[in-house]
mmCIF file of C-alpha atoms in Angstrom:
data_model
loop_
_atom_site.group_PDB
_atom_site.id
_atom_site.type_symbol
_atom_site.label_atom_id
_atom_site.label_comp_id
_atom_site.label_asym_id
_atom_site.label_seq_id
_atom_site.Cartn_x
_atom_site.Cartn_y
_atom_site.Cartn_z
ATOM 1 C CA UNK A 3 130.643 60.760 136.868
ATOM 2 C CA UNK A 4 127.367 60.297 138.356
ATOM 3 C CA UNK A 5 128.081 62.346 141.900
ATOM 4 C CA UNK A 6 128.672 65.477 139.270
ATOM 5 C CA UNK A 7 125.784 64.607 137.088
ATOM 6 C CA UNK A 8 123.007 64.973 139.670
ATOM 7 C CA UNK A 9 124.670 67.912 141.411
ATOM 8 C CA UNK A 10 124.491 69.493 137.759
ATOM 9 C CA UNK A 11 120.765 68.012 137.924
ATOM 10 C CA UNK A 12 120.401 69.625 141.090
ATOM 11 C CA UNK A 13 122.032 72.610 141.270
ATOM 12 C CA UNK A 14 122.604 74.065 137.643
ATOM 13 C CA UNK A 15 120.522 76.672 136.047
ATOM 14 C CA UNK A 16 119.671 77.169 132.280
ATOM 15 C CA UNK A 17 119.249 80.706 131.208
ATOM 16 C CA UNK A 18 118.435 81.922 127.473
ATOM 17 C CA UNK A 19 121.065 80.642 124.637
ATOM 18 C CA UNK A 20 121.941 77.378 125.991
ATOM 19 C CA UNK A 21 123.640 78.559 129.456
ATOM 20 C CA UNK A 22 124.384 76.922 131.913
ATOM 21 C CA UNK A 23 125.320 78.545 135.001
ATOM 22 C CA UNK A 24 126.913 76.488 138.394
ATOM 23 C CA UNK A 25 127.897 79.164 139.923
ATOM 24 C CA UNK A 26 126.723 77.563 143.310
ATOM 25 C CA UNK A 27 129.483 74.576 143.373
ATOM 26 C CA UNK A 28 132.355 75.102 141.054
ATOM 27 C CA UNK A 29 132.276 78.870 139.647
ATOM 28 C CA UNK A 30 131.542 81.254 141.912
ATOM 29 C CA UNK A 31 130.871 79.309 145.056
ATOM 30 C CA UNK A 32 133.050 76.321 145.242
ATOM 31 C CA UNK A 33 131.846 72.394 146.842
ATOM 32 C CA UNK A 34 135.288 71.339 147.513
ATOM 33 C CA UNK A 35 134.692 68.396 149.015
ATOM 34 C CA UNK A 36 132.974 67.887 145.259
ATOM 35 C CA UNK A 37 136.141 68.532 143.774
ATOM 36 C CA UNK A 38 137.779 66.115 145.978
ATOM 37 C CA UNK A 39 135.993 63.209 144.718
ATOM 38 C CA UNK A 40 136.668 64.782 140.828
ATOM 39 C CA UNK A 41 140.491 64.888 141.541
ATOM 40 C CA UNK A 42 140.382 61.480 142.370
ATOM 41 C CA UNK A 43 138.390 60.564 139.088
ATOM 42 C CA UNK A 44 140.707 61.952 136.919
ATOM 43 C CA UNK A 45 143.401 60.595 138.911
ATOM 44 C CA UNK A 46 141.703 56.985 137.737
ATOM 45 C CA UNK A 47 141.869 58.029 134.068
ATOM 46 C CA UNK A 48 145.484 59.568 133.698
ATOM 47 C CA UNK A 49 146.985 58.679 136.913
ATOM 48 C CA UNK A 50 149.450 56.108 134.681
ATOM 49 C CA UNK A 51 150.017 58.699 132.127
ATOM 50 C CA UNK A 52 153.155 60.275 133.624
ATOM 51 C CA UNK A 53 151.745 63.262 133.595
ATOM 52 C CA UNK A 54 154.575 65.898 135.908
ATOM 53 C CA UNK A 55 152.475 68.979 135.276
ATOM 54 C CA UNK A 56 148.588 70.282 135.320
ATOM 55 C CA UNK A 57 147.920 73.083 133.460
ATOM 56 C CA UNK A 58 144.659 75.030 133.774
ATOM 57 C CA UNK A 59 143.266 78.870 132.990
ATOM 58 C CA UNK A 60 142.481 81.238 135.434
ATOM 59 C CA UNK A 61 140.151 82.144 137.355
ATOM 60 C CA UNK A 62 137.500 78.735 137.550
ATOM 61 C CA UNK A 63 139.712 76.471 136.416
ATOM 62 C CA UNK A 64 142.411 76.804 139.326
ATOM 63 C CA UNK A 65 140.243 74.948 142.186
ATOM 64 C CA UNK A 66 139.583 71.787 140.526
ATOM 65 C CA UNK A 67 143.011 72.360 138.884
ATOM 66 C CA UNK A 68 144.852 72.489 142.218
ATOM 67 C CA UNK A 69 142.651 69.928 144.061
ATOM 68 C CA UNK A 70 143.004 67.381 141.304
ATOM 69 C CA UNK A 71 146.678 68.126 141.525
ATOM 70 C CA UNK A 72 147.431 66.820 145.094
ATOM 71 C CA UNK A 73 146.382 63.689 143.847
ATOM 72 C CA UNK A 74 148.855 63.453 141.105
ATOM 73 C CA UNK A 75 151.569 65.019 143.445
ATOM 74 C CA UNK A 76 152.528 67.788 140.522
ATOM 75 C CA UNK A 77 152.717 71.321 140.331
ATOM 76 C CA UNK A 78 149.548 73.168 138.813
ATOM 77 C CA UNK A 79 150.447 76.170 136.520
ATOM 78 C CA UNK A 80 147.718 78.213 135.255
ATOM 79 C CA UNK A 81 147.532 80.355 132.445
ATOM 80 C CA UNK A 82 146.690 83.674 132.897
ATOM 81 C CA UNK A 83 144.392 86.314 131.023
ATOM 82 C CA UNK A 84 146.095 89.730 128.909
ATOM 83 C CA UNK A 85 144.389 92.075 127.586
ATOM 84 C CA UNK A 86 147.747 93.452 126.386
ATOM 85 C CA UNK A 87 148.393 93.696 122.789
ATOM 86 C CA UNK A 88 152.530 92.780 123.200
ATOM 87 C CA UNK A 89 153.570 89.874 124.949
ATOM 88 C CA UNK A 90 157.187 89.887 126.086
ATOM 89 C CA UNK A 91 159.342 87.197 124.783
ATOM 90 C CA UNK A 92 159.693 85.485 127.954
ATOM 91 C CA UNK A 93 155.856 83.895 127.288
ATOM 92 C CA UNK A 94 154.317 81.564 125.113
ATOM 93 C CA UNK A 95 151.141 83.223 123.977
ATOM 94 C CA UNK A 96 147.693 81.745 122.393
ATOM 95 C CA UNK A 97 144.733 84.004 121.627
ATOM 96 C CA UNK A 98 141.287 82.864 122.768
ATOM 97 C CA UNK A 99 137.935 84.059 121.993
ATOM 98 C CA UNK A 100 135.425 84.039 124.685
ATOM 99 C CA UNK A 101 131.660 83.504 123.815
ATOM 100 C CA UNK A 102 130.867 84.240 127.437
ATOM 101 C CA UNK A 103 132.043 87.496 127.922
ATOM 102 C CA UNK A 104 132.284 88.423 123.890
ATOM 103 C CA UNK A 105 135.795 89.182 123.790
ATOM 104 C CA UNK A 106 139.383 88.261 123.538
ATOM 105 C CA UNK A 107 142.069 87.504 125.264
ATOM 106 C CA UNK A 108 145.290 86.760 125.096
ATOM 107 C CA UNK A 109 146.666 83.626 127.127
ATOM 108 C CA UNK A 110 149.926 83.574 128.466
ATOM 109 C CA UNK A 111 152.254 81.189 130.055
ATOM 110 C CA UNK A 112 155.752 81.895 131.442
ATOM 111 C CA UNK A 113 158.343 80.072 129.955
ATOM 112 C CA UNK A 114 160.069 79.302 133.183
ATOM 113 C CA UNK A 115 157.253 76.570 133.827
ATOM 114 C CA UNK A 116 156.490 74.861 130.422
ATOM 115 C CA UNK A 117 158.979 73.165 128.590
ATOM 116 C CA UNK A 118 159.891 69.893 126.211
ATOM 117 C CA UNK A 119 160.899 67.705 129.266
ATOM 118 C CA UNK A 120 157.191 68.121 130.992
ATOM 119 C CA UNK A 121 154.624 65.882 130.503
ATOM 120 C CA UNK A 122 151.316 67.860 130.538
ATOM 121 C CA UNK A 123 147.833 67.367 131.381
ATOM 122 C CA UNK A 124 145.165 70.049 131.300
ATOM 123 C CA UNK A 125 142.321 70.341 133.470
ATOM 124 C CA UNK A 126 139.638 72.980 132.599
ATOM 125 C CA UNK A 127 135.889 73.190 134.112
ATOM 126 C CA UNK A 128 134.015 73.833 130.849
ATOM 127 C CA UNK A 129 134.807 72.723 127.634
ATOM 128 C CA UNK A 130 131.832 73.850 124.524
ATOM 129 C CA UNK A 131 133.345 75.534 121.563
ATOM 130 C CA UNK A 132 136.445 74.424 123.217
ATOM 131 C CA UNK A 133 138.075 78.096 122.632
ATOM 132 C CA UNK A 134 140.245 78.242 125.475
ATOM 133 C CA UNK A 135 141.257 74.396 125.161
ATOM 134 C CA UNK A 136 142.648 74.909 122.086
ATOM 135 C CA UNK A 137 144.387 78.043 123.197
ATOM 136 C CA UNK A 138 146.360 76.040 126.266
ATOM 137 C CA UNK A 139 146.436 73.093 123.369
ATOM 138 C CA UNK A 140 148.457 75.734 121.621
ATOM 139 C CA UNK A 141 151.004 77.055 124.150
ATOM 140 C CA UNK A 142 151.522 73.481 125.290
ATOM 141 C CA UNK A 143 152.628 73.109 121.535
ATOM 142 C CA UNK A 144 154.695 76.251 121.672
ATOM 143 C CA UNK A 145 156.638 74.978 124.906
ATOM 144 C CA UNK A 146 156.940 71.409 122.775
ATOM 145 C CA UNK A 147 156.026 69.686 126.009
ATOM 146 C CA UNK A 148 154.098 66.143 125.679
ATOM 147 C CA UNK A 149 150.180 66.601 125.962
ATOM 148 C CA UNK A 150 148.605 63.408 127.624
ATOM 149 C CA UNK A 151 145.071 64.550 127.204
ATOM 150 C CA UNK A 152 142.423 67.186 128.887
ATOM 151 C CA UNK A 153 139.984 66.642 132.183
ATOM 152 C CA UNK A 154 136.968 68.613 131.959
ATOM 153 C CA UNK A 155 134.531 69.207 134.591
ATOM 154 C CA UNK A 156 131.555 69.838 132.372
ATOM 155 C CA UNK A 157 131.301 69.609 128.433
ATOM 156 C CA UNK A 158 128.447 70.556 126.185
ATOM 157 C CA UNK A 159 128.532 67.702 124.343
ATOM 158 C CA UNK A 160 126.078 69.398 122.012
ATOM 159 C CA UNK A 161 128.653 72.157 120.851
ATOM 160 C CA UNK A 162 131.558 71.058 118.580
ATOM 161 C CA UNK A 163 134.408 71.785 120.918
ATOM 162 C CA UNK A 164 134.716 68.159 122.289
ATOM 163 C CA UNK A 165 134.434 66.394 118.994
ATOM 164 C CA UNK A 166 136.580 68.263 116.820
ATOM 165 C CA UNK A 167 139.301 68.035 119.155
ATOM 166 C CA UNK A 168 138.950 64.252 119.618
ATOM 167 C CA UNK A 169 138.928 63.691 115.855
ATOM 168 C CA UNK A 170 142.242 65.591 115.599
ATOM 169 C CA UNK A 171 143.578 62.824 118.094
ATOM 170 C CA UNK A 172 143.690 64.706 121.087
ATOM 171 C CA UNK A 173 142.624 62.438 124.658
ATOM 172 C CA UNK A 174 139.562 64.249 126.316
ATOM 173 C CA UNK A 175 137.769 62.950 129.066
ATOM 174 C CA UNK A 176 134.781 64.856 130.592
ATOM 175 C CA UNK A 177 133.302 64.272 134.027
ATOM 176 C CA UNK A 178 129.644 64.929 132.629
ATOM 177 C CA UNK A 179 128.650 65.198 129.003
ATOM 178 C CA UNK A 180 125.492 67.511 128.722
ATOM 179 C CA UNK A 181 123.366 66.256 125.900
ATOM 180 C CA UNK A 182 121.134 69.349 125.382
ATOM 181 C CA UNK A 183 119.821 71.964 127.317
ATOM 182 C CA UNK A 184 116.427 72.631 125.301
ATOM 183 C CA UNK A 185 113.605 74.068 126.964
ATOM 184 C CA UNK A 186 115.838 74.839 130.191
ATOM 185 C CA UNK A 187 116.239 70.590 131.024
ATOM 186 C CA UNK A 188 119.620 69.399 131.259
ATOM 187 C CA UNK A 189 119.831 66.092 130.133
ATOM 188 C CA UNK A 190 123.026 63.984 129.913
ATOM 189 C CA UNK A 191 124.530 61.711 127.369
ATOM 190 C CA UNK B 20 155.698 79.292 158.736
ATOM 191 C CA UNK B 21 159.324 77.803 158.451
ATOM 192 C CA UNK B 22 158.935 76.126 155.383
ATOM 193 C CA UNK B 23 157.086 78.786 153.384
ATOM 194 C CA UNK B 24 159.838 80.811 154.485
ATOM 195 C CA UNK B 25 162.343 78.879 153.445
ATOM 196 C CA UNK B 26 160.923 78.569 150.355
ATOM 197 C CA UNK B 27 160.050 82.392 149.564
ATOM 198 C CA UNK B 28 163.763 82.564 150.601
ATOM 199 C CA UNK B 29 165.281 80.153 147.836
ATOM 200 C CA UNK B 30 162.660 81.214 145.040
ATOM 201 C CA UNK B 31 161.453 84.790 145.934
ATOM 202 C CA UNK B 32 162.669 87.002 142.970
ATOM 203 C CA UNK B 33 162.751 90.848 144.149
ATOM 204 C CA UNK B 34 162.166 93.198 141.586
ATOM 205 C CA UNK B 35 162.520 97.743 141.699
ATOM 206 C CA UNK B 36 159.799 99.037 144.111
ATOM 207 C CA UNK B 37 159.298 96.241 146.713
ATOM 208 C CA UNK B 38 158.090 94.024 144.294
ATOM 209 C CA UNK B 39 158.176 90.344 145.702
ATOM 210 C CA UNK B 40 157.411 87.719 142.445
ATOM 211 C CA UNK B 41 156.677 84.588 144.278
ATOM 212 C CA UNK B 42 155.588 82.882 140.687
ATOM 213 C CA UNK B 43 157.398 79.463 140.498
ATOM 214 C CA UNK B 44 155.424 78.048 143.352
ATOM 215 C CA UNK B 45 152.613 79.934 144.552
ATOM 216 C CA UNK B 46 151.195 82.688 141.875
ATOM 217 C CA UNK B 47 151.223 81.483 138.525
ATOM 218 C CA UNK B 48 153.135 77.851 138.971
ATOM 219 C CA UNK B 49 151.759 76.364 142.358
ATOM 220 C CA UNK B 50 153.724 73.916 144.380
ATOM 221 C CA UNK B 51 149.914 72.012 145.566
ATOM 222 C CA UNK B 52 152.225 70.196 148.193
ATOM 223 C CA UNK B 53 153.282 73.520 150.066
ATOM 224 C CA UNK B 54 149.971 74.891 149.824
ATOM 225 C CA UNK B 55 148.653 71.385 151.129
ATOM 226 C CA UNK B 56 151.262 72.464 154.210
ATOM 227 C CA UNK B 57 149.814 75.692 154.306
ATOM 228 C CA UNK B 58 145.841 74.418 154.512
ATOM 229 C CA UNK B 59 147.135 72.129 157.807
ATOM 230 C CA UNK B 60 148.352 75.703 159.194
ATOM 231 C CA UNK B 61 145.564 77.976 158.458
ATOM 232 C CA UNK B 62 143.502 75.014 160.022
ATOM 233 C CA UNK B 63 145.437 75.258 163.432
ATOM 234 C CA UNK B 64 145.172 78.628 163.615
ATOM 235 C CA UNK B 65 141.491 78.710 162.591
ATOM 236 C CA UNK B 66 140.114 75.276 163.039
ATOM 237 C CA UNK B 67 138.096 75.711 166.159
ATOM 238 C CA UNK B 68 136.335 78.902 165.147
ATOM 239 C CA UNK B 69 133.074 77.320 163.340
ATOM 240 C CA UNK B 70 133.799 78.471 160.121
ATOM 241 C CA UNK B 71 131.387 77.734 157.918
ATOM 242 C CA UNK B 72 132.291 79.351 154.410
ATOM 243 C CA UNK B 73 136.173 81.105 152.906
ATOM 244 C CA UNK B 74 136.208 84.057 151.227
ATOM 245 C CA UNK B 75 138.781 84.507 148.587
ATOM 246 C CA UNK B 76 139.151 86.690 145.239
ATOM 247 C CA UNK B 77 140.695 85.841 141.618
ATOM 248 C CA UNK B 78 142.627 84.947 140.571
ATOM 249 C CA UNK B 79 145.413 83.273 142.900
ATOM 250 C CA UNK B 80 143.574 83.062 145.841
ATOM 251 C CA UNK B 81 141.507 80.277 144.852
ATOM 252 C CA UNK B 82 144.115 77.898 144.787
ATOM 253 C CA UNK B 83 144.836 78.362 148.082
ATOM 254 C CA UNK B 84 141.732 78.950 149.292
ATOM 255 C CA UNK B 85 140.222 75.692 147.763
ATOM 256 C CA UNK B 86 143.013 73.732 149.496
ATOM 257 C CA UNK B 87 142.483 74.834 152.683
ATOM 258 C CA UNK B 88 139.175 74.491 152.760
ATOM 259 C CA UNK B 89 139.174 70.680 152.642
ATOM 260 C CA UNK B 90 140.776 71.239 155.801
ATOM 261 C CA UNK B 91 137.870 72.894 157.283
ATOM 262 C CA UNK B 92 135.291 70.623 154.679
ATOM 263 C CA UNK B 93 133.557 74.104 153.960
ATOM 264 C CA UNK B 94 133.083 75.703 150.626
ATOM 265 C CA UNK B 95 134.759 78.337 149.156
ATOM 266 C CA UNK B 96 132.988 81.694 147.706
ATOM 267 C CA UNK B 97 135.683 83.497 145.528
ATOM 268 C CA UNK B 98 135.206 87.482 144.683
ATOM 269 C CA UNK B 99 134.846 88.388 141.524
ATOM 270 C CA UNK B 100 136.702 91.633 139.412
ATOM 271 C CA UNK B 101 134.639 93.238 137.308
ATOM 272 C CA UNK B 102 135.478 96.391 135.557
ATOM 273 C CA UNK B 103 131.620 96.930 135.232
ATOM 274 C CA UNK B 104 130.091 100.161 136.237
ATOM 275 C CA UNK B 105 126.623 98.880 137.306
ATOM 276 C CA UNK B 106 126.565 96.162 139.171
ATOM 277 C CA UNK B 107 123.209 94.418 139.319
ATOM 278 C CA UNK B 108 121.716 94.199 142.780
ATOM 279 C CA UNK B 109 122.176 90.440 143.310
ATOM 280 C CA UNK B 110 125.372 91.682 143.934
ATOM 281 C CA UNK B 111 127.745 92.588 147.036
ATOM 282 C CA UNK B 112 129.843 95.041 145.614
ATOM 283 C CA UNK B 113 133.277 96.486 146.995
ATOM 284 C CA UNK B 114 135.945 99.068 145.146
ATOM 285 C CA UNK B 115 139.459 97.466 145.291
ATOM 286 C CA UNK B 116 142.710 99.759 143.950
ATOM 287 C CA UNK B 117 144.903 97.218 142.797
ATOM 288 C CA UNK B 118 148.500 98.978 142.869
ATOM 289 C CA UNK B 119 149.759 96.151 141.254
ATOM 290 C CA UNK B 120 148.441 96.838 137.654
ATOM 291 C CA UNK B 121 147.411 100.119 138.578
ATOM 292 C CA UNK B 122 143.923 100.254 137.968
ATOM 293 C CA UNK B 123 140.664 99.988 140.286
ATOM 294 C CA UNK B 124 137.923 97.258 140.003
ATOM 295 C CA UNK B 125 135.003 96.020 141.490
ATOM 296 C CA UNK B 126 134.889 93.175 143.298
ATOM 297 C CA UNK B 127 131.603 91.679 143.381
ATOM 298 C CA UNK B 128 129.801 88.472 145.546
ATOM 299 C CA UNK B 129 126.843 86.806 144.886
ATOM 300 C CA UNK B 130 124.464 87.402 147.538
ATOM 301 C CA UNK B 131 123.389 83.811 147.102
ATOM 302 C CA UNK B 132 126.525 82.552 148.047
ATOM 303 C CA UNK B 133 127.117 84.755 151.459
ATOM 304 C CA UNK B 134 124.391 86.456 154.514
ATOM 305 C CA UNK B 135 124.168 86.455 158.020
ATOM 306 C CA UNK B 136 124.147 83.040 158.920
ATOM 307 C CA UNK B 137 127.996 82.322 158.153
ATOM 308 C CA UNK B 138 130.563 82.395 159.650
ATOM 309 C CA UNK B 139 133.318 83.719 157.373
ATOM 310 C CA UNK B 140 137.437 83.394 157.332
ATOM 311 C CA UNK B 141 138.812 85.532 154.450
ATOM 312 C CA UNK B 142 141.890 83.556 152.991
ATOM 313 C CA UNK B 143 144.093 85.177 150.456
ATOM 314 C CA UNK B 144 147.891 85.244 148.935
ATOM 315 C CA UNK B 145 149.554 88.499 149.688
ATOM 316 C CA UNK B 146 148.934 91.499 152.173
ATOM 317 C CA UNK B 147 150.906 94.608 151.130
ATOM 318 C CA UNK B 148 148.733 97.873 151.314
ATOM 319 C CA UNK B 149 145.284 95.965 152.242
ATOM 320 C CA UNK B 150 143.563 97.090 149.866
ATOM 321 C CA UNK B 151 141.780 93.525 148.353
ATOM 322 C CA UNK B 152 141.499 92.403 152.344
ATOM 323 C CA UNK B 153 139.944 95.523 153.210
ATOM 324 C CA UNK B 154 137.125 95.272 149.824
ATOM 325 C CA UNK B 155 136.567 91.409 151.005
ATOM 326 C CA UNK B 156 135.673 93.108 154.740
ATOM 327 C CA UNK B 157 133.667 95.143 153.306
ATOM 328 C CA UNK B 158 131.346 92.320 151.522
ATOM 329 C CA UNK B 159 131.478 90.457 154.890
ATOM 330 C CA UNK B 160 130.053 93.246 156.420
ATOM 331 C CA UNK B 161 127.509 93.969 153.733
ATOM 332 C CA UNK B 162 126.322 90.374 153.720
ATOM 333 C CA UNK B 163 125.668 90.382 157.498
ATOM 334 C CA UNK B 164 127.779 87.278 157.969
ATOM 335 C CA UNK B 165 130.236 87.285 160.607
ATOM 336 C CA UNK B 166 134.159 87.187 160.247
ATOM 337 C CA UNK B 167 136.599 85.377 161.970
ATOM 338 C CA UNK B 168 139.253 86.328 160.489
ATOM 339 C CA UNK B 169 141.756 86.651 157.598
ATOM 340 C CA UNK B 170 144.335 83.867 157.050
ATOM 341 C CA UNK B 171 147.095 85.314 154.538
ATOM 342 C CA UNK B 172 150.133 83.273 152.498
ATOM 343 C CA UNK B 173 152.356 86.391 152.646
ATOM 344 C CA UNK B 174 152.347 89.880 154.297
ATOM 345 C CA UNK B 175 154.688 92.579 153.657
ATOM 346 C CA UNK B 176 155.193 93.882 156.869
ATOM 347 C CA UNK B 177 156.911 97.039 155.941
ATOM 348 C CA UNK B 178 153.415 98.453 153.743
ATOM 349 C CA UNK B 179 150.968 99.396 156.183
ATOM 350 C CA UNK B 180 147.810 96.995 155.724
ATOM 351 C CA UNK B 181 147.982 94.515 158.057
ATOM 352 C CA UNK B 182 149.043 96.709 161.014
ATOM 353 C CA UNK B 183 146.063 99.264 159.987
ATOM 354 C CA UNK B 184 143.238 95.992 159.957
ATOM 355 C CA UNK B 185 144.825 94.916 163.215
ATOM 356 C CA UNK B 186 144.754 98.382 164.949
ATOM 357 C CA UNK B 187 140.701 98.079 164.071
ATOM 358 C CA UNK B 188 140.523 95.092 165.615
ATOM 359 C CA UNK B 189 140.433 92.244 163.143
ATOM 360 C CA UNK B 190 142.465 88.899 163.376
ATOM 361 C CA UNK B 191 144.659 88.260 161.034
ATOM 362 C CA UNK B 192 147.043 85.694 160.370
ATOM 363 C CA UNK B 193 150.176 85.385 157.926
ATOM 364 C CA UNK B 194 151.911 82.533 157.330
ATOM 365 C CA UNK B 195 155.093 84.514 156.372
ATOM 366 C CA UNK B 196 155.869 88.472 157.459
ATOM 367 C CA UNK B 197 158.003 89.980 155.236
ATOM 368 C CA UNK B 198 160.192 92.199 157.091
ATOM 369 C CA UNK B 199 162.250 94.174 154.060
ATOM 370 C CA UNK B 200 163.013 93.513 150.628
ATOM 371 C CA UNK B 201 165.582 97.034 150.872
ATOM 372 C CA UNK B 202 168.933 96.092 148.303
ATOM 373 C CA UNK B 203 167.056 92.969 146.755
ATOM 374 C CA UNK B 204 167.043 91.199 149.913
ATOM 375 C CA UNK B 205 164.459 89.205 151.525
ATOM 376 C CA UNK B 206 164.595 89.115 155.520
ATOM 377 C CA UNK B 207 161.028 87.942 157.638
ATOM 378 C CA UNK B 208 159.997 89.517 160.615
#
């Protein structure tokens, strides 16, 4: 999606280890009108999927979650973060390692709002090792909904996130594909 | 707001100590369309006050937040929690008791993303003892910027935060007053 692709041009910046940080349109400071136009480009590639639900991660995910969600006219429900060690029975529960913040997490969903009748699309902002795709990947499997595929915002296409999961059949499109991010350029694919 | 209220009334779930779980449509499932409903209101109330940025903090304010805003076509800055002591100086940084899960965090802002040009309306879910609207103030007021106002989804009228914030003087706006939750009932102002 080109409009993302030179905002990311624009706007991100590349710190040490192959970061990149856009905090100043979609994770910290949010360009909703941005979003917008995203919602309607995913809406293009699964809008004749039958897709009935969204599900996303908290926190960054919710916003382009939500906003891509009007445009499918479903609900959004977003998994959330525990750091506690028992889960009741009443969630479906994936854990997820995050390289960001070197930890992890459990990720729960209730199971009032996932089930084997929905029809499931997940929407995430960042997908590189593709740690907490495979965790909502997961709990989508525990609820034995249908998966019709994953929007991403951003993927590093140069981490092995992305391609793993496509070779094990999964449908992922990503609005931009970052190629590398070597000597602090971003270039696309 | 008649049809939030109707809605808190038919899925509200009222749990021991004046806990209101609004989950199935606004907190951890979100009904996009009611929110959509609820962006038109906020923008009534708020739309000729030259807002220029919304305030918001993780994790389920941004979904309402973000909606909104493409109401007003300004961006949203959400408020980080970060259990981190030290707090680099890039940072607006406010202490937030959260007597929900009973622990206290920081709640940090960019100072890239807020200062004294803007013009800031703090949007957020629930109002109960203030204390996340009252941390959100206080970045406003750090940053310089000025605020309009605070634009809320739900208030509990009976805890004393929004009454306190309105005795100093601020504007704030909910889109449902909870009047008592006393014997598991819910009854609006």
């Amino acid at each position: 999606m080109k409009l993302l692709e030179e905002r990311i041009a624009k706007d991100g910046e590349v710190y040490p280890g192959n970061i990149l940080k856009i905090d100043s349109f979609l994770n910290h400071q949010i360009d909703v009108e941005l979003l917008d136009a995203m919602g309607d480009e995913l809406f293009l590639l699964f809008g004749n999927c039958g897709v009935n639900k969204i599900l996303t991660i908290e926190a960054s995910g919710i916003a382009i979650a939500s906003i891509a969600a009007l445009k499918f006219k479903v609900p959004v429900v977003f998994a959330k973060k525990s750091k506690t060690a028992n889960i009741s029975s009443d969630y479906y529960c994936a854990e997820v390692i995050s390289y960001t913040h070197g930890n992890t997490n459990n990720v729960i969903v209730s199971k009032s709002y996932l089930n084997r009748d929905d029809n499931v699309l997940i929407i995430d902002d960042f997908l590189a090792t593709g740690e907490a795709l495979r965790g909502l990947i997961e709990i989508v499997g525990q609820s034995g909904a249908k998966l019709v595929g994953a929007g991403i915002a951003v993927e590093k296409a140069f981490q092995s996130g992305g391609r793993e999961l496509r070779e094990k059949g999964y449908r992922i499109e990503s609005l931009a594909m970052i190629k590398s991010l070597e000597d602090g350029k971003i270039s696309f694919c």
